mmCIF file of C-alpha atoms and ligand atoms in Angstrom:
data_model
loop_
_atom_site.group_PDB
_atom_site.id
_atom_site.type_symbol
_atom_site.label_atom_id
_atom_site.label_comp_id
_atom_site.label_asym_id
_atom_site.label_seq_id
_atom_site.Cartn_x
_atom_site.Cartn_y
_atom_site.Cartn_z
ATOM 1 C CA MET A 1 -1.253 -51.397 17.266
ATOM 2 C CA ILE A 2 -1.266 -54.472 19.449
ATOM 3 C CA ASP A 3 -1.006 -57.843 17.804
ATOM 4 C CA PHE A 4 -0.653 -60.299 20.623
ATOM 5 C CA SER A 5 -0.753 -63.318 18.348
ATOM 6 C CA GLN A 6 2.554 -62.464 16.720
ATOM 7 C CA ILE A 7 4.708 -60.377 18.921
ATOM 8 C CA PRO A 8 8.208 -60.132 17.498
ATOM 9 C CA LYS A 9 11.409 -59.966 19.455
ATOM 10 C CA GLU A 10 12.467 -56.495 20.356
ATOM 11 C CA GLU A 11 15.731 -55.122 21.639
ATOM 12 C CA ASP A 12 15.545 -54.660 25.364
ATOM 13 C CA LYS A 13 16.320 -51.385 26.994
ATOM 14 C CA ASP A 14 19.526 -50.912 28.946
ATOM 15 C CA LYS A 15 17.744 -49.662 32.024
ATOM 16 C CA LYS A 16 16.111 -52.974 32.912
ATOM 17 C CA SER A 17 17.674 -54.967 35.726
ATOM 18 C CA SER A 18 19.670 -58.036 34.800
ATOM 19 C CA GLN A 19 16.954 -60.358 36.037
ATOM 20 C CA GLU A 20 14.293 -58.559 34.071
ATOM 21 C CA LYS A 21 16.421 -58.486 30.923
ATOM 22 C CA LYS A 22 15.619 -62.160 30.522
ATOM 23 C CA SER A 23 12.321 -61.221 28.911
ATOM 24 C CA GLU A 24 13.631 -61.207 25.367
ATOM 25 C CA ASN A 25 11.381 -63.795 23.816
ATOM 26 C CA SER A 26 8.014 -63.234 22.249
ATOM 27 C CA ILE A 27 5.005 -63.240 24.495
ATOM 28 C CA SER A 28 3.148 -66.454 23.907
ATOM 29 C CA PHE A 29 -0.589 -66.382 24.264
ATOM 30 C CA SER A 30 -0.824 -70.059 23.413
ATOM 31 C CA SER A 31 -2.238 -70.900 26.813
ATOM 32 C CA PHE A 32 -4.707 -68.005 26.834
ATOM 33 C CA PRO A 33 -7.603 -70.136 25.503
ATOM 34 C CA HIS A 34 -7.292 -72.287 28.626
ATOM 35 C CA GLN A 35 -8.850 -69.425 30.555
ATOM 36 C CA LYS A 36 -12.375 -70.789 30.391
ATOM 37 C CA ALA A 37 -13.888 -68.465 32.949
ATOM 38 C CA SER A 38 -12.511 -65.148 33.993
ATOM 39 C CA SER A 39 -15.171 -63.960 36.373
ATOM 40 C CA GLY A 40 -13.719 -65.713 39.373
ATOM 41 C CA GLU A 41 -17.109 -67.215 40.138
ATOM 42 C CA GLY A 42 -16.842 -70.144 42.466
ATOM 43 C CA ILE A 43 -13.812 -68.844 44.320
ATOM 44 C CA SER A 44 -15.049 -68.088 47.792
ATOM 45 C CA PHE A 45 -14.398 -64.760 49.451
ATOM 46 C CA SER A 46 -13.140 -66.301 52.664
ATOM 47 C CA LYS A 47 -10.271 -67.792 50.709
ATOM 48 C CA LYS A 48 -9.701 -64.477 48.985
ATOM 49 C CA GLU A 49 -9.303 -62.781 52.344
ATOM 50 C CA VAL A 50 -6.733 -65.283 53.512
ATOM 51 C CA ILE A 51 -4.860 -65.030 50.257
ATOM 52 C CA THR A 52 -4.877 -61.237 50.118
ATOM 53 C CA GLN A 53 -3.311 -61.144 53.527
ATOM 54 C CA ALA A 54 -0.635 -63.542 52.431
ATOM 55 C CA SER A 55 0.283 -61.979 49.079
ATOM 56 C CA PHE A 56 2.131 -58.985 50.507
ATOM 57 C CA SER A 57 3.650 -58.792 53.972
ATOM 58 C CA GLU A 58 2.186 -56.321 56.430
ATOM 59 C CA LYS A 59 5.479 -54.435 56.472
ATOM 60 C CA GLU A 60 5.449 -54.122 52.671
ATOM 61 C CA LEU A 61 1.889 -52.866 52.651
ATOM 62 C CA LEU A 62 2.534 -50.355 55.417
ATOM 63 C CA LYS A 63 5.435 -48.869 53.470
ATOM 64 C CA ALA A 64 3.260 -48.349 50.406
ATOM 65 C CA LYS A 65 0.120 -47.243 52.240
ATOM 66 C CA GLU A 66 1.374 -43.807 53.277
ATOM 67 C CA PRO A 67 2.417 -42.539 49.824
ATOM 68 C CA TYR A 68 -0.733 -44.055 48.330
ATOM 69 C CA GLN A 69 -2.894 -42.165 50.841
ATOM 70 C CA GLN A 70 -0.957 -38.945 50.245
ATOM 71 C CA ALA A 71 -1.458 -39.338 46.508
ATOM 72 C CA LEU A 72 -5.191 -39.861 47.054
ATOM 73 C CA ALA A 73 -5.402 -36.620 49.031
ATOM 74 C CA ILE A 74 -3.822 -34.729 46.132
ATOM 75 C CA ALA A 75 -5.993 -36.544 43.600
ATOM 76 C CA GLU A 76 -9.093 -35.421 45.483
ATOM 77 C CA LYS A 77 -7.949 -31.815 45.072
ATOM 78 C CA ILE A 78 -7.278 -32.412 41.364
ATOM 79 C CA ILE A 79 -10.723 -33.863 40.778
ATOM 80 C CA ARG A 80 -12.535 -31.345 42.965
ATOM 81 C CA GLY A 81 -10.964 -28.367 41.223
ATOM 82 C CA SER A 82 -8.705 -27.050 43.995
ATOM 83 C CA PHE A 83 -5.312 -27.791 42.481
ATOM 84 C CA THR A 84 -2.823 -24.944 42.659
ATOM 85 C CA SER A 85 0.955 -24.469 42.464
ATOM 86 C CA SER A 86 1.480 -25.701 46.027
ATOM 87 C CA GLU A 87 -0.396 -28.934 45.246
ATOM 88 C CA LEU A 88 1.752 -29.291 42.137
ATOM 89 C CA GLU A 89 4.838 -29.376 44.355
ATOM 90 C CA GLU A 90 3.224 -32.096 46.489
ATOM 91 C CA ALA A 91 2.269 -34.020 43.354
ATOM 92 C CA LYS A 92 5.873 -33.868 42.143
ATOM 93 C CA LYS A 93 7.103 -35.330 45.439
ATOM 94 C CA ILE A 94 4.597 -38.165 45.232
ATOM 95 C CA VAL A 95 5.639 -38.950 41.668
ATOM 96 C CA GLU A 96 9.279 -39.120 42.826
ATOM 97 C CA VAL A 97 8.300 -41.574 45.573
ATOM 98 C CA PHE A 98 6.316 -43.709 43.136
ATOM 99 C CA ILE A 99 9.260 -43.726 40.697
ATOM 100 C CA ASP A 100 11.462 -44.921 43.536
ATOM 101 C CA PHE A 101 9.115 -47.860 44.169
ATOM 102 C CA THR A 102 9.110 -48.673 40.448
ATOM 103 C CA GLU A 103 12.867 -48.482 40.042
ATOM 104 C CA LYS A 104 13.443 -50.767 42.995
ATOM 105 C CA GLY A 105 10.921 -53.246 41.638
ATOM 106 C CA GLU A 106 8.848 -52.910 44.791
ATOM 107 C CA GLN A 107 5.338 -53.646 43.577
ATOM 108 C CA GLU A 108 3.510 -53.212 46.889
ATOM 109 C CA LEU A 109 1.642 -50.236 45.452
ATOM 110 C CA LEU A 110 0.006 -52.642 43.030
ATOM 111 C CA SER A 111 -1.872 -54.284 45.881
ATOM 112 C CA PHE A 112 -3.716 -50.972 46.338
ATOM 113 C CA VAL A 113 -4.181 -50.502 42.603
ATOM 114 C CA PHE A 114 -5.890 -53.880 42.335
ATOM 115 C CA SER A 115 -8.089 -53.457 45.400
ATOM 116 C CA PRO A 116 -11.734 -52.404 45.207
ATOM 117 C CA TYR A 117 -12.219 -48.649 45.396
ATOM 118 C CA THR A 118 -12.521 -47.012 48.812
ATOM 119 C CA PRO A 119 -16.106 -45.650 48.984
ATOM 120 C CA SER A 120 -15.074 -42.476 50.849
ATOM 121 C CA VAL A 121 -12.862 -41.295 47.970
ATOM 122 C CA HIS A 122 -14.240 -40.236 44.575
ATOM 123 C CA TYR A 123 -13.674 -43.006 42.033
ATOM 124 C CA LEU A 124 -12.030 -40.548 39.642
ATOM 125 C CA SER A 125 -9.427 -39.679 42.308
ATOM 126 C CA LEU A 126 -8.668 -43.353 42.933
ATOM 127 C CA SER A 127 -8.384 -43.831 39.212
ATOM 128 C CA LEU A 128 -5.841 -40.983 38.891
ATOM 129 C CA VAL A 129 -3.533 -42.534 41.484
ATOM 130 C CA ASN A 130 -3.861 -46.045 40.061
ATOM 131 C CA VAL A 131 -3.214 -44.851 36.515
ATOM 132 C CA CYS A 132 -0.135 -43.010 37.758
ATOM 133 C CA ILE A 133 1.309 -46.115 39.455
ATOM 134 C CA LEU A 134 0.650 -48.411 36.489
ATOM 135 C CA SER A 135 1.855 -45.864 33.920
ATOM 136 C CA LEU A 136 5.164 -45.509 35.743
ATOM 137 C CA GLU A 137 5.619 -49.284 35.820
ATOM 138 C CA VAL A 138 5.081 -49.458 32.058
ATOM 139 C CA GLY A 139 7.106 -46.317 31.284
ATOM 140 C CA TRP A 140 10.023 -47.608 33.294
ATOM 141 C CA TRP A 141 9.839 -50.990 31.589
ATOM 142 C CA LEU A 142 9.899 -49.231 28.223
ATOM 143 C CA GLY A 143 13.155 -47.642 29.325
ATOM 144 C CA LEU A 144 12.023 -44.016 29.476
ATOM 145 C CA GLU A 145 14.680 -41.614 30.660
ATOM 146 C CA LYS A 146 14.219 -40.245 34.168
ATOM 147 C CA GLU A 147 12.942 -36.886 32.908
ATOM 148 C CA SER A 148 10.319 -38.482 30.661
ATOM 149 C CA LEU A 149 9.324 -40.900 33.396
ATOM 150 C CA PHE A 150 8.766 -37.972 35.731
ATOM 151 C CA LYS A 151 6.622 -36.184 33.143
ATOM 152 C CA LEU A 152 4.675 -39.403 32.613
ATOM 153 C CA GLY A 153 4.052 -39.657 36.353
ATOM 154 C CA LEU A 154 2.806 -36.101 36.547
ATOM 155 C CA ALA A 155 0.636 -36.338 33.427
ATOM 156 C CA SER A 156 -0.953 -39.604 34.569
ATOM 157 C CA LEU A 157 -1.682 -38.236 38.027
ATOM 158 C CA LEU A 158 -3.267 -35.124 36.544
ATOM 159 C CA HIS A 159 -4.808 -36.591 33.403
ATOM 160 C CA ASP A 160 -8.477 -36.156 34.370
ATOM 161 C CA ILE A 161 -8.168 -32.728 35.981
ATOM 162 C CA GLY A 162 -10.616 -31.473 33.336
ATOM 163 C CA MET A 163 -13.279 -33.758 34.829
ATOM 164 C CA SER A 164 -13.554 -31.292 37.727
ATOM 165 C CA TYR A 165 -15.893 -29.374 35.373
ATOM 166 C CA PHE A 166 -18.178 -32.367 35.070
ATOM 167 C CA LEU A 167 -18.181 -33.850 38.543
ATOM 168 C CA GLU A 168 -21.836 -33.094 39.189
ATOM 169 C CA LEU A 169 -22.727 -34.671 35.896
ATOM 170 C CA VAL A 170 -20.879 -37.947 36.450
ATOM 171 C CA ASP A 171 -22.187 -38.188 40.009
ATOM 172 C CA LYS A 172 -25.812 -38.099 38.890
ATOM 173 C CA PRO A 173 -27.521 -41.429 39.601
ATOM 174 C CA ARG A 174 -28.701 -41.788 36.022
ATOM 175 C CA LYS A 175 -27.319 -42.427 32.571
ATOM 176 C CA ILE A 176 -25.845 -39.355 30.926
ATOM 177 C CA THR A 177 -27.389 -38.076 27.718
ATOM 178 C CA ILE A 178 -25.607 -37.920 24.363
ATOM 179 C CA SER A 179 -25.166 -34.161 24.622
ATOM 180 C CA GLU A 180 -23.770 -34.511 28.151
ATOM 181 C CA TYR A 181 -21.345 -37.110 26.859
ATOM 182 C CA GLN A 182 -20.254 -34.729 24.105
ATOM 183 C CA ALA A 183 -19.608 -32.090 26.773
ATOM 184 C CA ILE A 184 -17.578 -34.537 28.892
ATOM 185 C CA LYS A 185 -15.432 -35.280 25.850
ATOM 186 C CA THR A 186 -14.020 -31.768 26.123
ATOM 187 C CA HIS A 187 -12.374 -32.619 29.460
ATOM 188 C CA PRO A 188 -8.862 -33.235 28.045
ATOM 189 C CA GLU A 189 -8.756 -29.711 26.584
ATOM 190 C CA LYS A 190 -10.385 -28.254 29.680
ATOM 191 C CA GLY A 191 -7.743 -29.973 31.793
ATOM 192 C CA LYS A 192 -4.975 -28.426 29.753
ATOM 193 C CA SER A 193 -6.458 -24.955 30.017
ATOM 194 C CA ILE A 194 -7.053 -25.237 33.798
ATOM 195 C CA LEU A 195 -3.396 -26.076 34.306
ATOM 196 C CA LYS A 196 -2.170 -23.386 31.914
ATOM 197 C CA LYS A 197 -4.286 -20.799 33.680
ATOM 198 C CA ASN A 198 -3.514 -21.777 37.280
ATOM 199 C CA ILE A 199 0.082 -22.899 37.054
ATOM 200 C CA GLN A 200 2.750 -20.893 35.272
ATOM 201 C CA ASP A 201 5.592 -23.305 34.751
ATOM 202 C CA ILE A 202 3.926 -26.589 33.921
ATOM 203 C CA ASP A 203 5.764 -28.627 31.327
ATOM 204 C CA GLU A 204 4.385 -28.541 27.758
ATOM 205 C CA GLU A 205 4.799 -32.296 27.272
ATOM 206 C CA VAL A 206 2.775 -32.958 30.425
ATOM 207 C CA LEU A 207 0.024 -30.734 29.038
ATOM 208 C CA LEU A 208 0.111 -32.519 25.679
ATOM 209 C CA ALA A 209 -0.137 -35.939 27.346
ATOM 210 C CA ILE A 210 -3.203 -34.750 29.271
ATOM 211 C CA GLU A 211 -4.755 -33.341 26.111
ATOM 212 C CA GLU A 212 -4.044 -36.458 24.015
ATOM 213 C CA GLU A 213 -4.650 -39.367 26.390
ATOM 214 C CA HIS A 214 -8.066 -40.081 24.832
ATOM 215 C CA GLU A 215 -6.668 -40.005 21.287
ATOM 216 C CA ARG A 216 -6.331 -43.449 19.670
ATOM 217 C CA LEU A 217 -3.863 -44.697 17.054
ATOM 218 C CA ASP A 218 -6.612 -45.478 14.531
ATOM 219 C CA GLY A 219 -8.060 -41.973 14.800
ATOM 220 C CA SER A 220 -11.096 -43.088 16.805
ATOM 221 C CA GLY A 221 -10.231 -41.016 19.861
ATOM 222 C CA TYR A 222 -10.941 -37.467 20.925
ATOM 223 C CA PRO A 223 -10.784 -34.473 21.052
ATOM 224 C CA ARG A 224 -8.962 -34.120 17.722
ATOM 225 C CA GLY A 225 -9.040 -37.613 16.207
ATOM 226 C CA LEU A 226 -5.253 -37.726 15.990
ATOM 227 C CA LYS A 227 -3.581 -40.802 14.498
ATOM 228 C CA GLU A 228 -0.440 -42.867 14.977
ATOM 229 C CA SER A 229 2.689 -40.701 15.364
ATOM 230 C CA GLU A 230 0.587 -37.566 15.829
ATOM 231 C CA ILE A 231 0.024 -38.800 19.398
ATOM 232 C CA ILE A 232 2.901 -38.459 21.833
ATOM 233 C CA GLU A 233 4.209 -41.598 23.535
ATOM 234 C CA LEU A 234 3.330 -40.428 27.052
ATOM 235 C CA ALA A 235 -0.307 -40.055 25.981
ATOM 236 C CA GLU A 236 -0.276 -43.545 24.434
ATOM 237 C CA ILE A 237 0.853 -44.994 27.754
ATOM 238 C CA VAL A 238 -1.626 -43.037 29.884
ATOM 239 C CA GLY A 239 -4.435 -43.827 27.424
ATOM 240 C CA PHE A 240 -3.818 -47.574 27.504
ATOM 241 C CA ILE A 241 -3.508 -47.678 31.288
ATOM 242 C CA ASP A 242 -6.538 -45.434 31.781
ATOM 243 C CA VAL A 243 -8.743 -47.885 29.869
ATOM 244 C CA TYR A 244 -7.295 -50.928 31.646
ATOM 245 C CA GLU A 245 -7.657 -49.346 35.080
ATOM 246 C CA ALA A 246 -11.228 -48.263 34.424
ATOM 247 C CA LEU A 247 -12.248 -51.704 33.174
ATOM 248 C CA THR A 248 -10.748 -53.475 36.182
ATOM 249 C CA HIS A 249 -12.733 -51.317 38.626
ATOM 250 C CA LYS A 250 -16.388 -50.854 39.327
ATOM 251 C CA ARG A 251 -18.141 -47.834 37.881
ATOM 252 C CA PRO A 252 -21.580 -46.532 38.944
ATOM 253 C CA TYR A 253 -23.009 -48.097 35.759
ATOM 254 C CA ARG A 254 -21.140 -51.439 35.562
ATOM 255 C CA GLN A 255 -19.200 -54.088 37.458
ATOM 256 C CA ALA A 256 -15.418 -54.481 37.403
ATOM 257 C CA LEU A 257 -13.808 -56.909 34.974
ATOM 258 C CA PRO A 258 -10.963 -59.196 36.032
ATOM 259 C CA PRO A 259 -7.581 -58.261 34.494
ATOM 260 C CA THR A 260 -7.941 -60.969 31.837
ATOM 261 C CA GLY A 261 -11.348 -59.555 30.861
ATOM 262 C CA ALA A 262 -9.902 -56.046 30.585
ATOM 263 C CA ILE A 263 -7.084 -57.269 28.336
ATOM 264 C CA LYS A 264 -9.614 -59.079 26.146
ATOM 265 C CA VAL A 265 -11.600 -55.848 25.722
ATOM 266 C CA ILE A 266 -8.434 -53.959 24.809
ATOM 267 C CA LEU A 267 -7.463 -56.707 22.354
ATOM 268 C CA SER A 268 -10.824 -56.327 20.670
ATOM 269 C CA LYS A 269 -9.810 -52.728 19.936
ATOM 270 C CA LYS A 270 -6.192 -53.463 19.247
ATOM 271 C CA LYS A 271 -5.936 -51.000 16.368
ATOM 272 C CA SER A 272 -6.593 -48.217 18.840
ATOM 273 C CA PHE A 273 -3.710 -48.984 21.175
ATOM 274 C CA SER A 274 0.047 -49.151 20.971
ATOM 275 C CA TYR A 275 1.451 -52.634 20.539
ATOM 276 C CA LYS A 276 4.637 -51.540 22.277
ATOM 277 C CA VAL A 277 2.731 -50.334 25.336
ATOM 278 C CA GLY A 278 0.556 -53.458 25.435
ATOM 279 C CA ARG A 279 3.564 -55.699 25.285
ATOM 280 C CA ALA A 280 5.375 -53.720 27.982
ATOM 281 C CA PHE A 281 2.290 -53.901 30.165
ATOM 282 C CA LEU A 282 2.077 -57.677 29.914
ATOM 283 C CA GLU A 283 5.790 -58.084 30.510
ATOM 284 C CA ARG A 284 5.859 -55.824 33.536
ATOM 285 C CA ILE A 285 2.445 -56.260 35.182
ATOM 286 C CA GLY A 286 1.376 -59.534 33.588
ATOM 287 C CA LEU A 287 -1.964 -60.928 32.554
ATOM 288 C CA TYR A 288 -2.455 -61.954 36.178
ATOM 289 C CA PRO A 289 -0.948 -59.222 38.376
ATOM 290 C CA LYS A 290 0.740 -60.222 41.609
ATOM 291 C CA GLY A 291 -1.868 -61.020 44.244
ATOM 292 C CA THR A 292 -4.523 -62.219 41.752
ATOM 293 C CA LEU A 293 -6.573 -65.056 43.193
ATOM 294 C CA VAL A 294 -6.518 -68.026 40.827
ATOM 295 C CA GLU A 295 -7.976 -71.471 40.515
ATOM 296 C CA LEU A 296 -5.995 -74.041 38.573
ATOM 297 C CA ASN A 297 -7.329 -76.840 36.395
ATOM 298 C CA THR A 298 -6.228 -79.129 39.231
ATOM 299 C CA LYS A 299 -8.906 -77.368 41.371
ATOM 300 C CA GLU A 300 -6.184 -76.028 43.644
ATOM 301 C CA VAL A 301 -6.625 -72.378 44.704
ATOM 302 C CA GLY A 302 -3.907 -69.863 45.376
ATOM 303 C CA TYR A 303 -2.606 -66.480 44.372
ATOM 304 C CA VAL A 304 -0.103 -65.161 41.862
ATOM 305 C CA SER A 305 3.133 -64.623 43.751
ATOM 306 C CA LYS A 306 5.307 -63.566 40.834
ATOM 307 C CA HIS A 307 4.767 -63.141 37.148
ATOM 308 C CA ASN A 308 6.985 -64.392 34.354
ATOM 309 C CA PRO A 309 7.685 -61.578 31.861
ATOM 310 C CA LYS A 310 8.363 -64.173 29.147
ATOM 311 C CA THR A 311 5.119 -66.065 29.720
ATOM 312 C CA PRO A 312 2.411 -63.689 31.013
ATOM 313 C CA THR A 313 -0.239 -66.428 30.968
ATOM 314 C CA SER A 314 1.857 -68.695 33.203
ATOM 315 C CA PRO A 315 2.950 -66.929 36.380
ATOM 316 C CA TRP A 316 4.179 -68.363 39.663
ATOM 317 C CA VAL A 317 1.280 -69.467 41.857
ATOM 318 C CA ARG A 318 1.390 -69.991 45.588
ATOM 319 C CA VAL A 319 -1.137 -72.711 46.291
ATOM 320 C CA LEU A 320 -2.938 -72.382 49.601
ATOM 321 C CA PHE A 321 -5.913 -74.739 49.147
ATOM 322 C CA ASP A 322 -5.801 -78.245 47.722
ATOM 323 C CA SER A 323 -8.199 -79.708 45.176
ATOM 324 C CA GLN A 324 -10.657 -80.572 47.954
ATOM 325 C CA GLY A 325 -10.687 -76.993 49.263
ATOM 326 C CA GLU A 326 -8.636 -77.901 52.322
ATOM 327 C CA LYS A 327 -6.065 -75.374 53.483
ATOM 328 C CA LEU A 328 -2.550 -76.709 52.965
ATOM 329 C CA SER A 329 -0.406 -76.925 56.068
ATOM 330 C CA LYS A 330 2.654 -76.135 53.947
ATOM 331 C CA ILE A 331 2.435 -73.558 51.160
ATOM 332 C CA LYS A 332 3.282 -74.934 47.723
ATOM 333 C CA GLU A 333 4.675 -72.671 44.988
ATOM 334 C CA ILE A 334 4.356 -73.604 41.314
ATOM 335 C CA ASP A 335 6.013 -71.987 38.312
ATOM 336 C CA LEU A 336 3.282 -72.528 35.716
ATOM 337 C CA SER A 337 5.740 -71.817 32.889
ATOM 338 C CA LYS A 338 7.522 -75.000 33.891
ATOM 339 C CA SER A 339 4.455 -77.077 34.719
ATOM 340 C CA PRO A 340 3.005 -78.386 31.472
ATOM 341 C CA GLY A 341 -0.629 -79.376 31.806
ATOM 342 C CA VAL A 342 -1.266 -77.096 34.777
ATOM 343 C CA TYR A 343 -2.966 -73.822 34.003
ATOM 344 C CA ILE A 344 -5.283 -71.145 35.374
ATOM 345 C CA VAL A 345 -9.001 -71.632 34.775
ATOM 346 C CA LYS A 346 -10.444 -68.857 36.953
ATOM 347 C CA SER A 347 -9.074 -65.607 38.254
ATOM 348 C CA LYS A 348 -10.259 -62.860 40.507
ATOM 349 C CA ILE A 349 -8.503 -59.753 41.639
HETATM 350 FE FE1 FE2 B 1 -10.136 -38.774 30.810
#
């Protein structure tokens, strides 16, 4: 369970880089109440465009774009029910590439994860790829061995394969009925059986993670209402990330929440989710992921250039517009963890 108000110290894992090993202290949410508005209202889009362009270099984005697009192509096959052994081999290669990005600490893929969905691709496919990228970041931070990390990548990329049964249903421009919802809740088991039937040598742990990703620690999940240690760790990670990713993106029936809003929703159901995973998420991705547009209490506007694993509410901010809304001729970078009295009041991804 997550208890963000009192997060104890925890031994770090050996696999983290020396720089990242500095994140030994408790996460402090003391500055969280400062976030008065999380909708990003009042931050103009023209500024957002300028800032988005500046947050990752073109070269960085180009490097990440190709594997992201390749992953989307596979995800479309997963969601549209045409996933066979040859696609599995492609999926494995993509997972290897994503792991490489994660291990090197290259977070360019996150700029795609936190972008609005591309209308030409099914939202479930985009979700699969995003959940895969974020799950690997968290799994790596938790110190998973390479083999487990690979299984996590594969399970997260495939986790909604069972939704291929219900695509017509979710695409209907109306609210689904209770009985339709009950049917959709069988998708984890359907996913497992599709893979078992179509692919001979798929790993059992990958199948279990797919089957259990909607289970919750307090027994409120489905399909079996498993609790606590009955749920495998890979499923706990995918489940947490799946909820976060869905909340931070638009769905046909609701608007997207900013990352802070998504974390607040998850906190309101903290008995359902793993504390360990939640903590790892905030340490690795942060409350304000890199590239998030922010307004400070000083009225200055900029974007998150780097997050501080020790203080997820106080990242580094690159200020581009002064308190009057004028573009700065020289970019100013502030480490909010070392700037008492300066804090984020609005954020927008
Ligand atoms: Fe699902």
